[in-house]
mmCIF file of C-alpha atoms in Angstrom:
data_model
loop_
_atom_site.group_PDB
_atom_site.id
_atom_site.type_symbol
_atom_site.label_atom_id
_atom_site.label_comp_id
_atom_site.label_asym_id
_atom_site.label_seq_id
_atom_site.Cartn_x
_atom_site.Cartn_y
_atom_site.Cartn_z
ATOM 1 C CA UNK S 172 0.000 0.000 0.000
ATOM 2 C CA UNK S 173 1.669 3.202 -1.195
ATOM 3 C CA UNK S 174 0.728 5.722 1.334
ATOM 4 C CA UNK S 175 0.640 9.763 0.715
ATOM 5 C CA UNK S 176 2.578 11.978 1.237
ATOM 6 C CA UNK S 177 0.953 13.613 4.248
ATOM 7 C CA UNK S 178 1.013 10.651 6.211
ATOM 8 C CA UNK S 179 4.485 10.165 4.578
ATOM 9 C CA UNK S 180 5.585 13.135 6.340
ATOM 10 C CA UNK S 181 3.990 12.521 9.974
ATOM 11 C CA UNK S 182 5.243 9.148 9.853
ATOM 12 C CA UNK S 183 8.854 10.620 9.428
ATOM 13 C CA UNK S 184 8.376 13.551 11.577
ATOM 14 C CA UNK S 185 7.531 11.126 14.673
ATOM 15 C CA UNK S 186 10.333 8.622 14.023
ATOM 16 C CA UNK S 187 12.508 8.154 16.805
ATOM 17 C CA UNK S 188 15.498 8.007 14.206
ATOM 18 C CA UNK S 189 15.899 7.078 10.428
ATOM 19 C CA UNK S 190 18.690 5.385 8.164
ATOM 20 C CA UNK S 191 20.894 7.535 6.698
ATOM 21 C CA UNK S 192 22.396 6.891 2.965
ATOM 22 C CA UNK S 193 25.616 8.781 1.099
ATOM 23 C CA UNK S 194 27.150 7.776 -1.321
ATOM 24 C CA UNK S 195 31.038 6.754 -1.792
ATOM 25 C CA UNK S 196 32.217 6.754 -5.042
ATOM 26 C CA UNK S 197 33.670 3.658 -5.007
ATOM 27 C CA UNK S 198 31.982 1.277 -2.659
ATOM 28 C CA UNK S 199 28.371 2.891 -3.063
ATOM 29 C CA UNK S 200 26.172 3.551 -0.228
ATOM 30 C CA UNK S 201 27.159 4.064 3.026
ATOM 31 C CA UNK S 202 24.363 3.102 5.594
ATOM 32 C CA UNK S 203 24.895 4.741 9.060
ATOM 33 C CA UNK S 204 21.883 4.910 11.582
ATOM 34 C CA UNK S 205 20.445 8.684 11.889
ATOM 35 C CA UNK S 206 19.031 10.746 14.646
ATOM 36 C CA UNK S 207 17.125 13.895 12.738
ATOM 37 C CA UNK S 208 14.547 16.605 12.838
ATOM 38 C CA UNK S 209 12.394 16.977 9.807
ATOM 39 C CA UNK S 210 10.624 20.539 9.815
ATOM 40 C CA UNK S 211 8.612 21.244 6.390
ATOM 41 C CA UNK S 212 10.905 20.226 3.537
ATOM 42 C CA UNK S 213 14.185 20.354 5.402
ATOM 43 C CA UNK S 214 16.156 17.669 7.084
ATOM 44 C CA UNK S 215 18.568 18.438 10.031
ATOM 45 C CA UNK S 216 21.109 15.431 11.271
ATOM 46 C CA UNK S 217 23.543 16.119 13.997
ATOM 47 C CA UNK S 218 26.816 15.128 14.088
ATOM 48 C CA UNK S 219 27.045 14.599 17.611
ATOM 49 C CA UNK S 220 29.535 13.908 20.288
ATOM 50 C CA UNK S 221 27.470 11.834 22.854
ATOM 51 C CA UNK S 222 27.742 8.694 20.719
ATOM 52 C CA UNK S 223 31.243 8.151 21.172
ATOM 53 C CA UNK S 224 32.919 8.927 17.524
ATOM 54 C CA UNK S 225 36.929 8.100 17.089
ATOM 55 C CA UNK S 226 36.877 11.483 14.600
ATOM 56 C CA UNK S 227 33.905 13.624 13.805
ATOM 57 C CA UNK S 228 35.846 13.094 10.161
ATOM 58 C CA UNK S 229 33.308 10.909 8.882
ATOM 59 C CA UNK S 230 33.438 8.956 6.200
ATOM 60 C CA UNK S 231 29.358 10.648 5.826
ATOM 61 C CA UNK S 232 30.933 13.915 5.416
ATOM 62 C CA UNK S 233 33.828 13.101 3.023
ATOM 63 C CA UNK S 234 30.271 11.691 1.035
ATOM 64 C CA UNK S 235 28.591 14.184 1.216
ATOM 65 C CA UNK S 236 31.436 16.714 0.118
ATOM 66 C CA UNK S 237 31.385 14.758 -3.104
ATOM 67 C CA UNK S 238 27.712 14.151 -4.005
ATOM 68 C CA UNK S 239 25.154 15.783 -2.164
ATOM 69 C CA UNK S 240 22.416 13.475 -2.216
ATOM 70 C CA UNK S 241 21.374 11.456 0.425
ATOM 71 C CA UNK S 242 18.840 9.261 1.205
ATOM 72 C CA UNK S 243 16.649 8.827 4.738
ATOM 73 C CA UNK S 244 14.596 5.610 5.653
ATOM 74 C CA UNK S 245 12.343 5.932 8.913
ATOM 75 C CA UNK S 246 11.001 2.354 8.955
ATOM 76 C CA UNK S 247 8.503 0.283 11.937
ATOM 77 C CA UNK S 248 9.730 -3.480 12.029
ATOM 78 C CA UNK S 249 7.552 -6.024 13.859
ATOM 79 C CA UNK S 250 8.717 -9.109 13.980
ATOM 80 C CA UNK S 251 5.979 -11.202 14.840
ATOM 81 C CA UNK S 252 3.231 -9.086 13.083
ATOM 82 C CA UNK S 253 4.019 -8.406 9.362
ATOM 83 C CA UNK S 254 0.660 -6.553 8.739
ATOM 84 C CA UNK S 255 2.218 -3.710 11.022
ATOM 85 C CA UNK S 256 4.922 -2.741 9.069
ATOM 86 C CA UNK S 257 5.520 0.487 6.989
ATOM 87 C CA UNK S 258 8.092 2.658 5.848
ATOM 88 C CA UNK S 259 8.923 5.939 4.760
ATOM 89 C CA UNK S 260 11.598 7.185 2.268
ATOM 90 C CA UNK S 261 13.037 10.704 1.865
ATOM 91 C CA UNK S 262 14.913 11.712 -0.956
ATOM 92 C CA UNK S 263 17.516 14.688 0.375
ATOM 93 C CA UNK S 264 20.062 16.838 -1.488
ATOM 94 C CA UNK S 265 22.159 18.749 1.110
ATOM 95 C CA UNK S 266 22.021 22.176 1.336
ATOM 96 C CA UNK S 267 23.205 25.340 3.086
ATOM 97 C CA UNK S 268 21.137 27.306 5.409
ATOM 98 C CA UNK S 269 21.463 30.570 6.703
ATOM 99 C CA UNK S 270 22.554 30.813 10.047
ATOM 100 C CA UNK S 271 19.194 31.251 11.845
ATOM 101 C CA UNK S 272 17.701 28.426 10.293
ATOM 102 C CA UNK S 273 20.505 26.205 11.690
ATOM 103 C CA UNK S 274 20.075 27.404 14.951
ATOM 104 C CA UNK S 275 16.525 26.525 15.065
ATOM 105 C CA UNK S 276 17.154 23.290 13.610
ATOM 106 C CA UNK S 277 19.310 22.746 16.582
ATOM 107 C CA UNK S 278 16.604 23.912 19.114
ATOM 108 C CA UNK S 279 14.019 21.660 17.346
ATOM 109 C CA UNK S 280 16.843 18.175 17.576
ATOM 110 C CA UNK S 281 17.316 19.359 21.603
ATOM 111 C CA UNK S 282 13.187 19.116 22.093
ATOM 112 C CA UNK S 283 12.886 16.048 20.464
ATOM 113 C CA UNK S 284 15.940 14.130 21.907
ATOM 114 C CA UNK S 285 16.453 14.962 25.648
ATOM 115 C CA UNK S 286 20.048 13.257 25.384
ATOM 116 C CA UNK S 287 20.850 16.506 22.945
ATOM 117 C CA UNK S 288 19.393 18.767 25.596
ATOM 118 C CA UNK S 289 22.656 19.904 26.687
ATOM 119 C CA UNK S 290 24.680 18.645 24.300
ATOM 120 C CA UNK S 291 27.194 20.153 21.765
ATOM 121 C CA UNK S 292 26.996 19.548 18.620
ATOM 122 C CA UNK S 293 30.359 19.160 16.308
ATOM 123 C CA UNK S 294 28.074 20.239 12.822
ATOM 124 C CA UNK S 295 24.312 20.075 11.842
ATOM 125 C CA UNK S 296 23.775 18.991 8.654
ATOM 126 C CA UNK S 297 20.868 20.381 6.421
ATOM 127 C CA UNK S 298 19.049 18.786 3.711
ATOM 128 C CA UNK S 299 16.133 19.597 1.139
ATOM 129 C CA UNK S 300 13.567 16.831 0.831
ATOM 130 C CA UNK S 301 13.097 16.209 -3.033
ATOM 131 C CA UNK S 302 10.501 13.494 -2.622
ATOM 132 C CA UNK S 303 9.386 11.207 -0.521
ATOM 133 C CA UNK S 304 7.258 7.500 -0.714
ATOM 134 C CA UNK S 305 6.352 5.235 1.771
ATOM 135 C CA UNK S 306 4.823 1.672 2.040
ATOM 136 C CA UNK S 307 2.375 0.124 4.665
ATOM 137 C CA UNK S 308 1.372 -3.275 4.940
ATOM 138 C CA UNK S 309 -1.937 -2.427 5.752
ATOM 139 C CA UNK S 310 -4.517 0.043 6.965
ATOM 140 C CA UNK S 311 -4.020 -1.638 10.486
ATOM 141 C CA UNK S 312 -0.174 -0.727 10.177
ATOM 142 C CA UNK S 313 -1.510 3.123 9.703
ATOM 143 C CA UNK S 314 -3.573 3.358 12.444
ATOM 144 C CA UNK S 315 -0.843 1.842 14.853
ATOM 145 C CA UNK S 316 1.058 4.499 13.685
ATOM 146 C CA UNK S 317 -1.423 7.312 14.750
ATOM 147 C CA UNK S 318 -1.164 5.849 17.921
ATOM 148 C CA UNK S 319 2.020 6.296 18.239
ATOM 149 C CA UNK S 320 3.749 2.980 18.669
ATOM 150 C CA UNK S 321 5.767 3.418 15.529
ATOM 151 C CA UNK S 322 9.196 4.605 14.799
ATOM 152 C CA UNK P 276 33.669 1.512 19.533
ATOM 153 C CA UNK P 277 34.406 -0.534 15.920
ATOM 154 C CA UNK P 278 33.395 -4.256 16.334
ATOM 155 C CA UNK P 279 35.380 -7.083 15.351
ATOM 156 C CA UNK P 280 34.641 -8.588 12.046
ATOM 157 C CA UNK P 281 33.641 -12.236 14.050
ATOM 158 C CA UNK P 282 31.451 -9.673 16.114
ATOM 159 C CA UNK P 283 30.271 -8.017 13.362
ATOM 160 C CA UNK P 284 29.221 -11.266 11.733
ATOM 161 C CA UNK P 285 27.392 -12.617 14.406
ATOM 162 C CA UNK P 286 25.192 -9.893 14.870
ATOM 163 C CA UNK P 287 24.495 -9.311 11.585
ATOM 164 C CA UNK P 288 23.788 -13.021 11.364
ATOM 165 C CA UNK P 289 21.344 -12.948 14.272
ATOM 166 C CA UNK P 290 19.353 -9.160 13.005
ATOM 167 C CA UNK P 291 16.296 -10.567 12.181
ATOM 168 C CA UNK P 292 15.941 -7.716 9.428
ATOM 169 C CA UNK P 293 18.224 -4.643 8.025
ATOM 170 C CA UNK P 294 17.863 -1.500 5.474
ATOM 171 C CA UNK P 295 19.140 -2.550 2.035
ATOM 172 C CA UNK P 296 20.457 0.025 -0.450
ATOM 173 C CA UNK P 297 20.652 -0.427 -4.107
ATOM 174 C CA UNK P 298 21.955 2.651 -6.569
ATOM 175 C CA UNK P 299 19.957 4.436 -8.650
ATOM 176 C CA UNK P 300 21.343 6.221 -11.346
ATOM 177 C CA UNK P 301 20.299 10.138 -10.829
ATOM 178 C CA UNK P 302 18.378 9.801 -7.545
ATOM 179 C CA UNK P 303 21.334 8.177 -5.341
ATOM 180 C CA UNK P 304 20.313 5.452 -2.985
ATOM 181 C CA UNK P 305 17.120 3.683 -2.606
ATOM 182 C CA UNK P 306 16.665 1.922 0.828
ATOM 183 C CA UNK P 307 14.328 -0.736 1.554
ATOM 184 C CA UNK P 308 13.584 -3.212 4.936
ATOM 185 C CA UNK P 309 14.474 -6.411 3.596
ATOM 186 C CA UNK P 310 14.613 -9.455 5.524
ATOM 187 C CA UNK P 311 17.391 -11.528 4.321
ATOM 188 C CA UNK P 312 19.897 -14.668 5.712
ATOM 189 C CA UNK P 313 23.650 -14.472 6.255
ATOM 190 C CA UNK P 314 25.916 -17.719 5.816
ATOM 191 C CA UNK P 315 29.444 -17.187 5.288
ATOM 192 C CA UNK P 316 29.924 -14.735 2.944
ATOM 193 C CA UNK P 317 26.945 -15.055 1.324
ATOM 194 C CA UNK P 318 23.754 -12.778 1.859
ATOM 195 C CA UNK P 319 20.318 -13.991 0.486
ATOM 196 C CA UNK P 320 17.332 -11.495 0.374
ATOM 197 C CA UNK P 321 13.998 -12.953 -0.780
ATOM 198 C CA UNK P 322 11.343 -11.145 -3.103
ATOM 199 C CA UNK P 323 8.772 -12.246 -1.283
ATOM 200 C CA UNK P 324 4.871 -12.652 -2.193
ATOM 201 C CA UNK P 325 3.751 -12.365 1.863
ATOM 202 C CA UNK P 326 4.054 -8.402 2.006
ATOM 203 C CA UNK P 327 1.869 -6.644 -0.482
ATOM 204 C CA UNK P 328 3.321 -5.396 -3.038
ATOM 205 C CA UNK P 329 2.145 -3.361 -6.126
ATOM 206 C CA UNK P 330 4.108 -5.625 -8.514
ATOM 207 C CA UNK P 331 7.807 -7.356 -8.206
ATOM 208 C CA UNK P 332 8.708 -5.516 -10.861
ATOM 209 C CA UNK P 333 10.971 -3.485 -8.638
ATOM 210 C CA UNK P 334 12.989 -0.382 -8.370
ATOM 211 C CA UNK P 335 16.151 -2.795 -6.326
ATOM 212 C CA UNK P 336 15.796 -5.161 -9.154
ATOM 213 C CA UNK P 337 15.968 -2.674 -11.780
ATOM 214 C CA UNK P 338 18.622 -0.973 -9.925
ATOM 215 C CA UNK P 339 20.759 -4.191 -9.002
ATOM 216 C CA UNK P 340 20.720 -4.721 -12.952
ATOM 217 C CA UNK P 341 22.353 -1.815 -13.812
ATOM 218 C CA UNK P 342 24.849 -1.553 -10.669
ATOM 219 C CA UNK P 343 25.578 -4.824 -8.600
ATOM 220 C CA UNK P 344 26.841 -2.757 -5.177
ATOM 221 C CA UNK P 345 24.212 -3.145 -2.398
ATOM 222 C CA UNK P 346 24.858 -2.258 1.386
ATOM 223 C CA UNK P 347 22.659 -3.881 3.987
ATOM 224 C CA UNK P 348 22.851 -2.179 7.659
ATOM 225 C CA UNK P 349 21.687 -3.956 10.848
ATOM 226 C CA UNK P 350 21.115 -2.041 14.203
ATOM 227 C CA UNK P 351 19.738 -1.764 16.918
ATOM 228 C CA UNK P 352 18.245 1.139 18.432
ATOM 229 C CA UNK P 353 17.278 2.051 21.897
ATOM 230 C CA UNK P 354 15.706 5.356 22.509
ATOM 231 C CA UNK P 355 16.252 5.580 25.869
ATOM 232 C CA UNK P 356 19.840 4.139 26.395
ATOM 233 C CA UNK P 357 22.058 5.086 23.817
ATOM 234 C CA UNK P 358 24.702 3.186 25.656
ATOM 235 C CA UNK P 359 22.892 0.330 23.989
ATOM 236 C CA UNK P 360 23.391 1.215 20.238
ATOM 237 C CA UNK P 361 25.051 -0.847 17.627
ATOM 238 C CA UNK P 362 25.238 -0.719 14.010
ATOM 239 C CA UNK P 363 26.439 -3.118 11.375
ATOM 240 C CA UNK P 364 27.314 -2.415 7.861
ATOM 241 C CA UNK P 365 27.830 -5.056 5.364
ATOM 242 C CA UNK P 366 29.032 -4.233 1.682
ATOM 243 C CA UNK P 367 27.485 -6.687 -1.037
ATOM 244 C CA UNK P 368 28.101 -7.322 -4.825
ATOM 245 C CA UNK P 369 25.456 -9.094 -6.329
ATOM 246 C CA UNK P 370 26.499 -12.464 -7.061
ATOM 247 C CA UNK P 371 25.397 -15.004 -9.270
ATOM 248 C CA UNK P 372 24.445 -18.637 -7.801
ATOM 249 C CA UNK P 373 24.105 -22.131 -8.802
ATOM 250 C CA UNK P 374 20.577 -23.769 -7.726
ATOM 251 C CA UNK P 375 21.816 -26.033 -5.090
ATOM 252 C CA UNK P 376 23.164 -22.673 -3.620
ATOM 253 C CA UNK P 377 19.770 -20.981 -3.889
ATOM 254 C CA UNK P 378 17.729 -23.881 -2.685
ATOM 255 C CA UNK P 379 19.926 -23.725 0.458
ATOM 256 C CA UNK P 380 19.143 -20.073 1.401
ATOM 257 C CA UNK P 381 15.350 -20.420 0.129
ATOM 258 C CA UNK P 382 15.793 -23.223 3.433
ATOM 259 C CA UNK P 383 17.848 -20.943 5.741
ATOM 260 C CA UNK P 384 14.933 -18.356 4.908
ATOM 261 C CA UNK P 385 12.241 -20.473 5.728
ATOM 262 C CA UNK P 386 14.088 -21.607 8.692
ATOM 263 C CA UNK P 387 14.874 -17.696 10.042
ATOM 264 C CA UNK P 388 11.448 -16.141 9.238
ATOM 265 C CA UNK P 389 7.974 -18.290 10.089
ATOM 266 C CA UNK P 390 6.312 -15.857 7.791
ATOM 267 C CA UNK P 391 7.916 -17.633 4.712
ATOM 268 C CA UNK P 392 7.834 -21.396 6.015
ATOM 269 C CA UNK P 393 5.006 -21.975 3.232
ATOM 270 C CA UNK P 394 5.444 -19.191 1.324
ATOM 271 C CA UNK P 395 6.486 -18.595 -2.787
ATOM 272 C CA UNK P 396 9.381 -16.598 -3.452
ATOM 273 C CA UNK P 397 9.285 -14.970 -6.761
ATOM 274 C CA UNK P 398 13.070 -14.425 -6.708
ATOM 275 C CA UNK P 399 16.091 -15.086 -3.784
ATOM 276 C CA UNK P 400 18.331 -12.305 -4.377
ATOM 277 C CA UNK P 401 21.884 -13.218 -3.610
ATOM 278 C CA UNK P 402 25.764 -11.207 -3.233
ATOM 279 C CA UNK P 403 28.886 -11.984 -1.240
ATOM 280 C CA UNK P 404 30.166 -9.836 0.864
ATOM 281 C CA UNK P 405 33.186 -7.464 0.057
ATOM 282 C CA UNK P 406 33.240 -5.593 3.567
ATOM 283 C CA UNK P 407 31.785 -5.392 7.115
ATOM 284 C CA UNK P 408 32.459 -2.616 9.742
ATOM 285 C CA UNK P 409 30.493 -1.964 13.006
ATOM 286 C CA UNK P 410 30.215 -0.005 15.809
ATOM 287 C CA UNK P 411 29.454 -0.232 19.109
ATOM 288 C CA UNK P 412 29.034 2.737 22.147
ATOM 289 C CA UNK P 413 30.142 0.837 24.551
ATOM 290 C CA UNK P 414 30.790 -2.419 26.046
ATOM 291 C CA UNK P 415 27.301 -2.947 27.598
ATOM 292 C CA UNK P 416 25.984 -2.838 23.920
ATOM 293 C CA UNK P 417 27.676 -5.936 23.465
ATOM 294 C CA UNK P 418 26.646 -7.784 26.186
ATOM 295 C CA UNK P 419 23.311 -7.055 25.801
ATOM 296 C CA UNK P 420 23.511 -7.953 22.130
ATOM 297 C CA UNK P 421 25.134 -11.596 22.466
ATOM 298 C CA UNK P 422 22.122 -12.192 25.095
ATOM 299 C CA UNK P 423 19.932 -11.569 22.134
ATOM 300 C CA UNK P 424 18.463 -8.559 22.441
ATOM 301 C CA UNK P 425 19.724 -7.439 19.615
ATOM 302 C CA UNK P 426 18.286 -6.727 15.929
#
């Protein structure tokens, strides 16, 4: 079931955290798991330094430098219950936002994540949505998902 | 904290799903849930007829056939405890397989997932795997992830 993009978006918007794809010219994707704010058609991922990183040189970064697309899945898995499962796929091209914007992006990632809420953050990286599809198994999935056990 | 490759293997081995990425051309990556078996170097991921689908005619296949690089991540997430959070990244190049090969991970499928113990496939995607990396944030991740609460 292809679902629209509305519900597309609140299904993102409420995901705990999404899967993050850049690409490496050689190897191809590089997966890496993603916390994020999504706020109308823009995308803001930390680069954080409460996971513990050995470099905040990421190999995402170096990506990203090179091509700026990107790719963001927000998915619910259920193991024992496929008819719950959906999915939701952003489409991203990085982009550069004023200074403002970047702050608020970083006030929005410290209200949804209380481990940010003092936090400092080594860069905030800013993306454009350029589409976005998702997939339910079924109505029930959807209305699991209103309720709030998704993510 | 980067994981062992043994470490690495065995978790990825007991996920009981990850995000796949194939390439597309102009729009980057295209990530997908895909359940899927790991047995040496060799990753299986079914096309299965359980979850609906609009048709199998799909964008990974078409994809796949004009790149063979794939990247499959397993994690696990914890929204609470980020002291909990692991990631595993496995590179794949779509391989080519004899039938007795394919018949063996249609059977490690059916064993892994109940969902498919009856169920058609209409195609067992297979690669071998080029490169694994993971990451751990700490020691407790791993403990709690070789008691199986991992995935």
């Amino acid at each position: 079931v292809d679902l629209d993009p509305a519900t597309c978006r609140r299904l993102a918007r409420d995901s705990d955290h999404g899967v993050l794809a850049t690409l490496h010219r050689e190897r191809g994707a590089d997966l890496v798991p993603a916390c994020f704010v999504l706020d109308d058609d823009l995308v803001a991922i930390p680069i954080d330094q409460v996971k513990p990183k050995a470099s905040t040189d990421l190999a995402r970064l170096r990506n990203l430098d090179q091509d700026p697309l990107a790719t963001l899945l927000c998915e619910h898995w259920d193991p024992d219950d496929w008819s719950k499962l959906w999915w939701v796929r952003l489409s991203l091209a990085r982009s550069g936002e004023d200074a403002a914007t970047v702050r608020r992006c970083e006030g929005l990632l410290r209200a949804k994540y209380r481990q940010y809420a003092a936090a400092d953050f080594a860069a905030i990286l800013t993306f454009r949505v350029s589409a976005i599809r998702g997939w339910a198994a079924s109505a029930d999935a959807m209305a699991d998902a209103a309720n709030g056990s998704g993510g």
